[in-house]
Amino acid sequence: MPLKPAVPASAIRVCLQQKPTPSYRLTASIFQAPHNASQTRQFRLFTRPPSSSQITTTKPTSSLFPTKKSARALSGAPLPQRRSPVLNFAYRTAAVLGTGVGFVGILVLAFFAYDATTYKESVNFGECQVSEYALSPRRGGPKNLPIAEVLIDDEDTEEKRHQKSKPKLVILGSGWGSVAMLKQLNPDDYHVTVISDKNYFLFTPMLPSATVGTLEMRSLVEPIRRILSKVNGHFLRAQAEDVEFSHKLVEVSQADANGNQVRFYVPYDKLVIAVGSVTNPHGVKGLENCHFLKDINDARKIRNQVMKNLELACLPTTSDTERKRLLSFVVSGGGPTGVEFAAELFDLLNEDLTKRFPKLLRNEISVHLIQSRGHILNTYDETLSKYAEDRFARDQIEVLTNSRVKEVKPDKIIFTQRGENGESLTKELPSGFCLWSTGVSQAEVCQRIAAKLGPIQSNQHALETDTHLRLNGTPLGDVYAIGDCSTVQNNVADHIITFVRGLAFKHGKDPETLELHFSDWRDVAADVKRRFPQAVAHLKRLDKLFSQFDKDQSGTLDFGELRELLKQIDSKLTSLPATAQRANQQGVYLAKKLNKLAHAAPGLRANDIRDGDLDEACYKAFEYTHLGSLAYVGNSAVFDLGNGRSLTGGLWAVYAWRSVYFAQSVGVRTRVLMAMDWLKRGLFGRDLMSF
Amino acid sequence: MPLKPAVPASAIRVCLQQKPTPSYRLTASIFQAPHNASQTRQFRLFTRPPSSSQITTTKPTSSLFPTKKSARALSGAPLPQRRSPVLNFAYRTAAVLGTGVGFVGILVLAFFAYDATTYKESVNFGECQVSEYALSPRRGGPKNLPIAEVLIDDEDTEEKRHQKSKPKLVILGSGWGSVAMLKQLNPDDYHVTVISDKNYFLFTPMLPSATVGTLEMRSLVEPIRRILSKVNGHFLRAQAEDVEFSHKLVEVSQADANGNQVRFYVPYDKLVIAVGSVTNPHGVKGLENCHFLKDINDARKIRNQVMKNLELACLPTTSDTERKRLLSFVVSGGGPTGVEFAAELFDLLNEDLTKRFPKLLRNEISVHLIQSRGHILNTYDETLSKYAEDRFARDQIEVLTNSRVKEVKPDKIIFTQRGENGESLTKELPSGFCLWSTGVSQAEVCQRIAAKLGPIQSNQHALETDTHLRLNGTPLGDVYAIGDCSTVQNNVADHIITFVRGLAFKHGKDPETLELHFSDWRDVAADVKRRFPQAVAHLKRLDKLFSQFDKDQSGTLDFGELRELLKQIDSKLTSLPATAQRANQQGVYLAKKLNKLAHAAPGLRANDIRDGDLDEACYKAFEYTHLGSLAYVGNSAVFDLGNGRSLTGGLWAVYAWRSVYFAQSVGVRTRVLMAMDWLKRGLFGRDLMSF
């Protein structure tokens, strides 16, 4: 077959005459394989010059050709259709939507496929070994109680069997300190037992949210056994009652099925006391008429009480005065818990109540916050206190500062308010609900332990530890105390003076006549810094301090001058706040130290440092780093970032506040649950139900 | 510029020589606009014959050309790259994944955008009108109690103001019957008030799932106010105590904030009694040692008790015998609730317990089901009972049939079992937990109402209504009763005999000597069918019945023969089951009738049918349609579809069982929540916590 040029020049000329400026591309099918149905037409195209109507324009395929159209003549291939931008957009949207929906569908299917594997069909559990001593424990100790030397799950798994020979680490409590420890501990170094009367960890900072149903209670708790499983630990639901330090036994109690109290001992090699604190009654009468907010059950009681009051207020038999009283909610305590509860309560009333309940209720509701200090959130930066107070004023939450509750009666609160001239006025506030969220005090078991240890535990509010978190007065390295139940002793002066005395005696000198040169002082300061990391900030300019306290300009510090200097530093060190943050840091610190000790101790013992200070040899002293505080104040949040830096804001701050806690939450489960709860709140609002 | 043919024949020949069979397409840029950077190169291509290397092949763009390659020569456009299938697949997967993730991201963003609008900033609620009579109601009625003629939210919205003049529809109870009614009622026809001591609707069929944490409690309940808002209704949380039928007043009571009982009247034009039933104690001693499963609080108590027993069983002081007792769970009652609870409990123990608790516990756990009949699920098809029993046998759930609990002691169950020879054996079962789920009995308020109405209410178990669901003995069209608290009187014989007597007297005949021809009988049967829809199935072959009961072959039925015939039909009609399904159907029926009545009644009254049977004139009698029953029996489910058809199955049946309830759930909120709960269970298992 003789071949002609595919496109005659005339055809091209037509194109050029039509549109001279843009470039043209010609697409021509030169040869068509004979197995195609359209071959006849193709061949015809080859032998005849295309008419001008056959020269069609196509979209340029590349940015190399920035022209709009190109010629296309001899191909029978369907041309790319030029669609309108609207159609294109619609097509692309549909594609993205389809893919997206398909993707979600695949996720759902994947979940179902996974879910189907979670239904356990087998009921064969195999043999189960339990030591005889676990089933009928031997008796002993000062009170001749059963001693839980072996537990019934000590043989359950290979890992647990392996742990039987490891040192026994007993942790009392299941709060922030314990859980921070458990998350950080190496799984293989200790035989871990947690003893607590709660079998869950509670994410306390979000507790106010649970009282009004912004979050569900289950989203704030994590079973302690789930956390323990990482270290193959054991859990006993019981209450610690006392510790026999010389026998290394914890005395615990639990009510049996008939309600009779049963006591037994749990032996330990290392004991961590992290039992937290209890609410401080401040000697106020009628606290039985108050709600507290320490535990998850408290949140449920509060929710039910709020709902009960709202429902009673709807009844036709409820008088006007009674309705106002029922709807008067009083919060005593202007700390973060009190403030956040007031804010959450306001949200409930403002966002959800009005939708479903009679309007009259919303108009008669009042929220009051009684604070003993001059400002709410008084531990925060002052601008934040001010912001929160302004916010509350706008939200019609009455803030009563400089006020102290004297008595809580079932239907009213009696409180004294300091007037502007310092005079004390006694006032009454009718109330249908009172939340008591002021301060903390020592748990009973801690009081018992402190009394046992004698005058070395002189603090009325918490167990004193050294900077290695070891409980003062107990055998070194046996017992630690962390969290709200403990306080780190900052007695730099006492400690250093003992140290200096030892130094003096070693040099055969009388400490009273000791003269410290600057180089000696530098050594002493280094020792102080190592033992009291908190003091570092106050020991920066050693030369300045030296010259400042060397009052007689002798070039040396005598004993009296040194004592003055250290006392001044002491006075600058504050005790650590009783917060989740501190407990968490202490738990992490202690776990890291115990991890190190487990590996270093055998070596150190072999080197005869048996009775030396193993903790100090292995790990640095505890140092608290304040990461800032935050609080929710009703559709806005405040952040105290420390050092005078602070942030306040509306909705974005609320989301940020949530993000912080979302990130700090204990695990994937609680995070997913919290996210679901926020989704629920957004979509359906809070549930106005009580049961 | 003289134009040459774009592609010289020689170039094309090269192509043909190289690959003769496939078709080639030549893409050549004829003319390049001079504003392009690549113009020089383009022009060079035009004037020189392309070398063979410049003739490249491209992928065919259309299926019209099933060839593999085509020639492409003179274009400088980048050629589509031929990728390997693996790369292509990877690319497409990445594209789908990216789009999917983007889509989910957009959904999340959209949620946040929506969520941001749900935070109400304004605290201005405007004025609120309340009638004086709502704040201090007038007194009256037989007991001179306050009468709630006007409610405090009657003026809240435009719709509510409009409803003030409408007939007052008062509904007692917030269960299946009430909610089915509320969902079906027209919003504008009645002034609706619901009175219940629970401010939520509980999705009862899923309650056993909530006891072990498969579902959360909040997922099974819907605030009644939310459901009421559709009809702009009102809610009073109070307990119905009595009804003054002649004064059209319901007497309700509620404990005020101090616990004192306050009583008042609520006036009605139409009253619906739907208060449900209470658990039947069957005269058994020691039921205070049992758990029940009627309300959502029961589920929480059960969950806590199960957890408490598990925790106690872990303690070293718990003896072996005591541990076995604590882990012996007894369910009394082999109906759907008992069976599903046993199944859910087994799931908890089998799927979740072993993961976190000592193995010993799982080995010593026992679940027992005590059933008075010969089979469990005895109202279901027999194959289903058998399937469930086999399943339980495999799951090591002990089923004790033909057994009756005599006494429940704190630590054991005493029951009698009928032996094979009919002898009664008294047995003991140590138990740490007992669920009582046998039968229902009448609520107190219903007993009071029945006593008030006298002998016409002779049923000991429920309030009797006619087939229009009107409470027998009350003014026609005033009071209805639906759900578990009621039973539809099936007394066909009594009713028809009265009817026939009337017919006879009208014709001046003595009813005793009445002779019914076949055509008369057909009329009577039609009347029976209309009034007693349940009898339809038994009145299909009228001719057969006629000849069968025309014992003297007289060609007519005399009065005695007719009575026999009707009695036989009566005996075949069973009373309706006390199920959610029946309550739901009755609620829907009643709402539809009330909707019709609201529009028809004024017209009918105008036409002087004032004291006639408005209900019958407006709407058909209630007819129950059994849609089947289903039950979960532990990783499998059984479906009784009625008429002997049944289904049993494993995991697919569980998903089907869930789907049925998912579809029947009360609203979007509960559905989303249930889905979230199942997601939670799949991902994280059940929470082994108690609080």
CSV table of C-alpha atoms in Angstrom, one decimal, chain A residues 211-525:
chain,number,residue,atom,x,y,z
A,211,THR,CA,-20.1,16.1,87.3
A,212,VAL,CA,-22.3,17.6,84.6
A,213,GLY,CA,-21.9,15.0,81.9
A,214,THR,CA,-19.4,16.8,79.6
A,215,LEU,CA,-17.3,13.7,80.0
A,216,GLU,CA,-18.5,10.3,81.0
A,217,MET,CA,-17.1,8.9,84.2
A,218,ARG,CA,-15.7,5.8,82.5
A,219,SER,CA,-13.7,8.0,80.3
A,220,LEU,CA,-11.7,9.3,83.3
A,221,VAL,CA,-10.8,6.0,84.8
A,222,GLU,CA,-8.5,3.3,83.7
A,223,PRO,CA,-8.5,-0.2,85.4
A,224,ILE,CA,-5.4,-0.4,87.5
A,225,ARG,CA,-5.0,-4.0,86.4
A,226,ARG,CA,-4.6,-2.9,82.8
A,227,ILE,CA,-1.8,-0.5,83.8
A,228,LEU,CA,-0.2,-3.2,86.0
A,229,SER,CA,-0.2,-5.7,83.2
A,230,LYS,CA,2.8,-3.9,81.7
A,231,VAL,CA,5.0,-4.8,84.6
A,232,ASN,CA,3.2,-8.2,85.2
A,233,GLY,CA,2.1,-6.8,88.6
A,234,HIS,CA,-0.4,-7.9,91.1
A,235,PHE,CA,-3.3,-6.0,92.6
A,236,LEU,CA,-5.0,-6.4,95.9
A,237,ARG,CA,-8.2,-4.4,96.6
A,238,ALA,CA,-7.6,-3.5,100.2
A,239,GLN,CA,-6.9,-0.6,102.5
A,240,ALA,CA,-3.4,0.0,103.9
A,241,GLU,CA,-3.7,0.3,107.7
A,242,ASP,CA,-0.2,0.4,109.1
A,243,VAL,CA,3.4,-0.5,108.3
A,244,GLU,CA,5.7,-2.6,110.5
A,245,PHE,CA,9.0,-1.1,109.3
A,246,SER,CA,11.2,-3.4,111.3
A,247,HIS,CA,9.4,-6.5,109.9
A,248,LYS,CA,9.0,-5.1,106.4
A,249,LEU,CA,5.3,-5.8,106.5
A,250,VAL,CA,2.3,-3.7,105.4
A,251,GLU,CA,-0.8,-4.3,107.4
A,252,VAL,CA,-3.9,-4.1,105.2
A,253,SER,CA,-7.6,-4.6,105.8
A,254,GLN,CA,-10.7,-5.4,103.7
A,255,ALA,CA,-14.3,-6.1,104.6
A,256,ASP,CA,-15.2,-9.6,103.5
A,257,ALA,CA,-18.5,-10.6,101.9
A,258,ASN,CA,-20.3,-10.4,105.3
A,259,GLY,CA,-18.9,-7.0,106.1
A,260,ASN,CA,-16.4,-8.3,108.7
A,261,GLN,CA,-13.0,-6.7,108.6
A,262,VAL,CA,-10.2,-9.0,107.7
A,263,ARG,CA,-6.6,-8.0,108.2
A,264,PHE,CA,-3.4,-9.5,106.8
A,265,TYR,CA,0.2,-8.6,106.1
A,266,VAL,CA,1.9,-8.0,102.8
A,267,PRO,CA,5.7,-8.3,102.9
A,268,TYR,CA,7.9,-5.8,101.0
A,269,ASP,CA,11.5,-5.2,100.2
A,270,LYS,CA,10.7,-1.7,98.9
A,271,LEU,CA,7.5,0.1,99.9
A,272,VAL,CA,6.1,3.2,98.2
A,273,ILE,CA,3.4,5.1,100.1
A,274,ALA,CA,1.2,7.0,97.6
A,275,VAL,CA,-2.1,7.0,99.3
A,276,GLY,CA,-2.9,10.7,98.5
A,277,SER,CA,-4.9,12.9,100.8
A,278,VAL,CA,-8.4,13.4,102.1
A,279,THR,CA,-10.6,16.5,102.1
A,280,ASN,CA,-9.8,18.9,104.8
A,281,PRO,CA,-12.9,19.7,106.9
A,282,HIS,CA,-11.3,22.9,108.3
A,283,GLY,CA,-13.3,22.3,111.5
A,284,VAL,CA,-16.6,23.4,109.8
A,285,LYS,CA,-19.9,22.1,111.1
A,286,GLY,CA,-22.4,20.4,108.9
A,287,LEU,CA,-20.1,19.0,106.2
A,288,GLU,CA,-22.4,16.0,105.9
A,289,ASN,CA,-24.7,18.4,104.0
A,290,CYS,CA,-21.9,19.0,101.4
A,291,HIS,CA,-20.7,17.2,98.3
A,292,PHE,CA,-17.1,16.6,97.8
A,293,LEU,CA,-15.2,16.0,94.6
A,294,LYS,CA,-12.4,13.5,95.2
A,295,ASP,CA,-13.7,10.4,93.6
A,296,ILE,CA,-15.7,9.3,90.6
A,297,ASN,CA,-18.6,8.3,92.8
A,298,ASP,CA,-18.7,11.9,94.1
A,299,ALA,CA,-19.2,13.1,90.5
A,300,ARG,CA,-22.2,10.8,90.1
A,301,LYS,CA,-23.7,12.0,93.4
A,302,ILE,CA,-23.3,15.6,92.3
A,303,ARG,CA,-24.9,14.9,88.9
A,304,ASN,CA,-27.9,13.2,90.6
A,305,GLN,CA,-28.3,16.0,93.1
A,306,VAL,CA,-28.2,18.7,90.4
A,307,MET,CA,-30.8,16.8,88.4
A,308,LYS,CA,-32.9,16.2,91.5
A,309,ASN,CA,-33.0,19.9,92.3
A,310,LEU,CA,-33.9,20.8,88.7
A,311,GLU,CA,-36.8,18.3,88.7
A,312,LEU,CA,-38.1,19.4,92.1
A,313,ALA,CA,-38.0,23.0,90.9
A,314,CYS,CA,-40.4,22.0,88.1
A,315,LEU,CA,-43.1,20.7,90.4
A,316,PRO,CA,-46.2,22.8,90.9
A,317,THR,CA,-46.1,22.3,94.6
A,318,THR,CA,-42.7,23.9,94.9
A,319,SER,CA,-43.0,27.4,96.2
A,320,ASP,CA,-41.1,30.4,94.7
A,321,THR,CA,-38.7,30.7,97.6
A,322,GLU,CA,-38.1,27.0,97.7
A,323,ARG,CA,-37.4,27.0,93.9
A,324,LYS,CA,-34.9,29.8,94.3
A,325,ARG,CA,-33.2,27.9,97.1
A,326,LEU,CA,-33.1,24.6,95.1
A,327,LEU,CA,-31.5,26.4,92.2
A,328,SER,CA,-28.9,28.2,94.4
A,329,PHE,CA,-25.6,26.3,93.9
A,330,VAL,CA,-22.8,27.1,96.2
A,331,VAL,CA,-19.1,26.1,95.8
A,332,SER,CA,-16.8,26.6,98.7
A,333,GLY,CA,-13.3,27.0,97.6
A,334,GLY,CA,-11.8,29.1,94.8
A,335,GLY,CA,-9.0,26.7,93.8
A,336,PRO,CA,-8.9,25.1,90.4
A,337,THR,CA,-11.5,22.3,91.3
A,338,GLY,CA,-14.0,24.8,92.7
A,339,VAL,CA,-13.6,27.2,89.8
A,340,GLU,CA,-13.8,24.5,87.1
A,341,PHE,CA,-16.9,22.9,88.7
A,342,ALA,CA,-18.6,26.3,88.8
A,343,ALA,CA,-17.7,26.8,85.2
A,344,GLU,CA,-19.0,23.4,84.1
A,345,LEU,CA,-22.1,23.8,86.1
A,346,PHE,CA,-22.7,27.1,84.4
A,347,ASP,CA,-22.2,25.4,81.0
A,348,LEU,CA,-24.8,22.8,81.8
A,349,LEU,CA,-27.3,25.4,82.9
A,350,ASN,CA,-26.6,27.8,80.1
A,351,GLU,CA,-26.2,25.4,77.1
A,352,ASP,CA,-28.5,22.4,78.0
A,353,LEU,CA,-30.9,23.3,80.7
A,354,THR,CA,-32.7,26.0,78.7
A,355,LYS,CA,-33.3,23.6,75.8
A,356,ARG,CA,-35.4,21.1,77.8
A,357,PHE,CA,-36.5,22.6,81.1
A,358,PRO,CA,-38.9,25.4,81.8
A,359,LYS,CA,-37.5,28.8,81.2
A,360,LEU,CA,-38.3,29.9,84.7
A,361,LEU,CA,-35.6,27.6,86.0
A,362,ARG,CA,-32.9,29.3,84.1
A,363,ASN,CA,-34.0,32.7,85.3
A,364,GLU,CA,-33.9,31.7,88.9
A,365,ILE,CA,-30.7,29.8,89.0
A,366,SER,CA,-27.7,31.2,90.8
A,367,VAL,CA,-24.2,30.0,91.3
A,368,HIS,CA,-22.0,31.2,94.1
A,369,LEU,CA,-18.3,30.7,94.8
A,370,ILE,CA,-17.0,31.3,98.3
A,371,GLN,CA,-13.3,31.9,98.5
A,372,SER,CA,-11.4,32.6,101.7
A,373,ARG,CA,-8.6,34.6,99.9
A,374,GLY,CA,-8.9,37.9,98.1
A,375,HIS,CA,-9.0,36.3,94.7
A,376,ILE,CA,-10.1,33.0,93.1
A,377,LEU,CA,-7.3,30.9,91.6
A,378,ASN,CA,-5.0,32.6,94.1
A,379,THR,CA,-2.0,30.2,93.3
A,380,TYR,CA,-2.1,31.4,89.7
A,381,ASP,CA,-0.8,34.5,88.2
A,382,GLU,CA,-2.8,37.6,89.2
A,383,THR,CA,-3.9,38.5,85.6
A,384,LEU,CA,-5.4,35.0,85.4
A,385,SER,CA,-7.3,35.4,88.6
A,386,LYS,CA,-8.6,38.7,87.3
A,387,TYR,CA,-9.6,37.2,84.0
A,388,ALA,CA,-11.5,34.3,85.7
A,389,GLU,CA,-13.2,36.8,88.0
A,390,ASP,CA,-14.3,39.0,85.1
A,391,ARG,CA,-15.5,35.9,83.2
A,392,PHE,CA,-17.5,34.8,86.2
A,393,ALA,CA,-19.0,38.2,86.7
A,394,ARG,CA,-20.2,38.2,83.0
A,395,ASP,CA,-21.6,34.7,83.5
A,396,GLN,CA,-23.5,35.8,86.6
A,397,ILE,CA,-21.5,33.5,88.9
A,398,GLU,CA,-21.3,35.4,92.1
A,399,VAL,CA,-17.7,35.3,93.6
A,400,LEU,CA,-17.6,36.0,97.3
A,401,THR,CA,-14.0,36.7,98.2
A,402,ASN,CA,-12.5,37.1,101.7
A,403,SER,CA,-15.3,34.8,103.0
A,404,ARG,CA,-15.1,31.8,105.2
A,405,VAL,CA,-17.8,29.2,105.6
A,406,LYS,CA,-18.8,28.7,109.2
A,407,GLU,CA,-21.5,26.2,109.0
A,408,VAL,CA,-23.4,24.3,106.3
A,409,LYS,CA,-27.0,23.7,107.1
A,410,PRO,CA,-29.3,21.5,104.9
A,411,ASP,CA,-30.9,24.6,103.4
A,412,LYS,CA,-28.4,27.4,103.8
A,413,ILE,CA,-24.7,28.3,104.2
A,414,ILE,CA,-23.5,30.5,107.0
A,415,PHE,CA,-20.3,32.3,106.2
A,416,THR,CA,-18.3,35.3,107.5
A,417,GLN,CA,-17.1,37.9,105.1
A,418,ARG,CA,-14.3,40.4,105.9
A,419,GLY,CA,-15.6,43.8,105.0
A,420,GLU,CA,-13.5,46.6,103.5
A,421,ASN,CA,-12.6,48.0,106.9
A,422,GLY,CA,-11.5,44.5,108.1
A,423,GLU,CA,-14.7,44.0,110.1
A,424,SER,CA,-16.2,40.5,110.0
A,425,LEU,CA,-19.8,40.2,108.8
A,426,THR,CA,-21.8,37.0,109.2
A,427,LYS,CA,-24.0,36.2,106.2
A,428,GLU,CA,-26.5,33.6,105.1
A,429,LEU,CA,-27.0,32.1,101.7
A,430,PRO,CA,-29.9,29.8,100.9
A,431,SER,CA,-28.6,26.9,99.0
A,432,GLY,CA,-29.9,23.7,97.5
A,433,PHE,CA,-26.4,22.3,96.8
A,434,CYS,CA,-23.0,22.8,98.3
A,435,LEU,CA,-19.7,21.6,97.0
A,436,TRP,CA,-16.8,21.5,99.5
A,437,SER,CA,-13.5,21.8,97.7
A,438,THR,CA,-11.2,23.5,100.1
A,439,GLY,CA,-7.8,22.0,100.9
A,440,VAL,CA,-6.6,18.6,101.7
A,441,SER,CA,-5.5,16.8,104.9
A,442,GLN,CA,-3.7,13.7,105.8
A,443,ALA,CA,-5.1,10.2,105.3
A,444,GLU,CA,-5.6,8.1,108.4
A,445,VAL,CA,-2.9,5.6,107.5
A,446,CYS,CA,-0.4,8.4,107.1
A,447,GLN,CA,-1.3,9.8,110.5
A,448,ARG,CA,-0.7,6.4,112.0
A,449,ILE,CA,2.7,6.1,110.3
A,450,ALA,CA,3.7,9.6,111.3
A,451,ALA,CA,2.8,8.9,114.9
A,452,LYS,CA,4.8,5.6,114.9
A,453,LEU,CA,7.9,7.3,113.5
A,454,GLY,CA,7.8,9.9,116.3
A,455,PRO,CA,9.1,13.5,116.3
A,456,ILE,CA,11.1,13.1,113.0
A,457,GLN,CA,7.7,13.3,111.3
A,458,SER,CA,6.6,16.6,112.7
A,459,ASN,CA,4.6,17.9,109.7
A,460,GLN,CA,0.9,17.9,110.5
A,461,HIS,CA,-0.2,17.7,106.9
A,462,ALA,CA,2.0,15.2,105.1
A,463,LEU,CA,4.7,12.6,105.5
A,464,GLU,CA,8.2,14.1,105.3
A,465,THR,CA,10.8,12.6,103.0
A,466,ASP,CA,14.3,13.6,102.2
A,467,THR,CA,15.1,14.8,98.7
A,468,HIS,CA,15.5,11.2,97.6
A,469,LEU,CA,11.8,10.7,98.5
A,470,ARG,CA,12.8,8.3,101.3
A,471,LEU,CA,10.4,8.5,104.3
A,472,ASN,CA,12.3,10.1,107.1
A,473,GLY,CA,12.8,7.9,110.1
A,474,THR,CA,12.7,4.6,108.3
A,475,PRO,CA,15.6,2.3,107.3
A,476,LEU,CA,17.4,4.0,104.4
A,477,GLY,CA,16.1,2.7,101.0
A,478,ASP,CA,13.2,0.7,102.3
A,479,VAL,CA,10.3,3.1,102.3
A,480,TYR,CA,9.4,6.0,99.9
A,481,ALA,CA,6.5,8.4,100.0
A,482,ILE,CA,5.3,10.3,96.9
A,483,GLY,CA,2.3,12.4,95.9
A,484,ASP,CA,-0.1,14.4,98.0
A,485,CYS,CA,0.6,12.3,101.1
A,486,SER,CA,4.2,13.4,101.2
A,487,THR,CA,6.3,16.5,101.4
A,488,VAL,CA,10.0,16.9,100.6
A,489,GLN,CA,11.9,18.2,103.5
A,490,ASN,CA,13.8,21.3,102.4
A,491,ASN,CA,15.8,21.7,105.6
A,492,VAL,CA,19.0,22.8,103.9
A,493,ALA,CA,20.4,24.4,107.0
A,494,ASP,CA,19.9,21.5,109.4
A,495,HIS,CA,21.3,19.1,106.9
A,496,ILE,CA,24.4,21.2,106.0
A,497,ILE,CA,25.2,22.1,109.5
A,498,THR,CA,25.3,18.4,110.4
A,499,PHE,CA,27.5,18.0,107.3
A,500,VAL,CA,29.8,20.8,108.3
A,501,ARG,CA,30.0,19.5,111.8
A,502,GLY,CA,31.1,16.1,110.5
A,503,LEU,CA,33.6,18.0,108.3
A,504,ALA,CA,35.0,19.9,111.2
A,505,PHE,CA,35.3,16.9,113.5
A,506,LYS,CA,37.1,15.0,110.7
A,507,HIS,CA,39.6,17.8,110.6
A,508,GLY,CA,39.8,17.7,114.4
A,509,LYS,CA,38.3,21.2,114.8
A,510,ASP,CA,35.5,22.5,116.8
A,511,PRO,CA,32.6,23.4,114.5
A,512,GLU,CA,31.9,26.6,116.4
A,513,THR,CA,35.4,27.9,115.5
A,514,LEU,CA,35.3,26.7,111.9
A,515,GLU,CA,36.2,29.2,109.3
A,516,LEU,CA,35.2,28.5,105.7
A,517,HIS,CA,37.3,30.0,102.9
A,518,PHE,CA,35.6,30.7,99.6
A,519,SER,CA,36.9,27.4,98.2
A,520,ASP,CA,35.4,25.5,101.2
A,521,TRP,CA,32.2,27.4,100.7
A,522,ARG,CA,32.1,26.4,97.0
A,523,ASP,CA,32.4,22.7,98.1
A,524,VAL,CA,29.6,23.1,100.6
A,525,ALA,CA,27.4,24.8,98.0
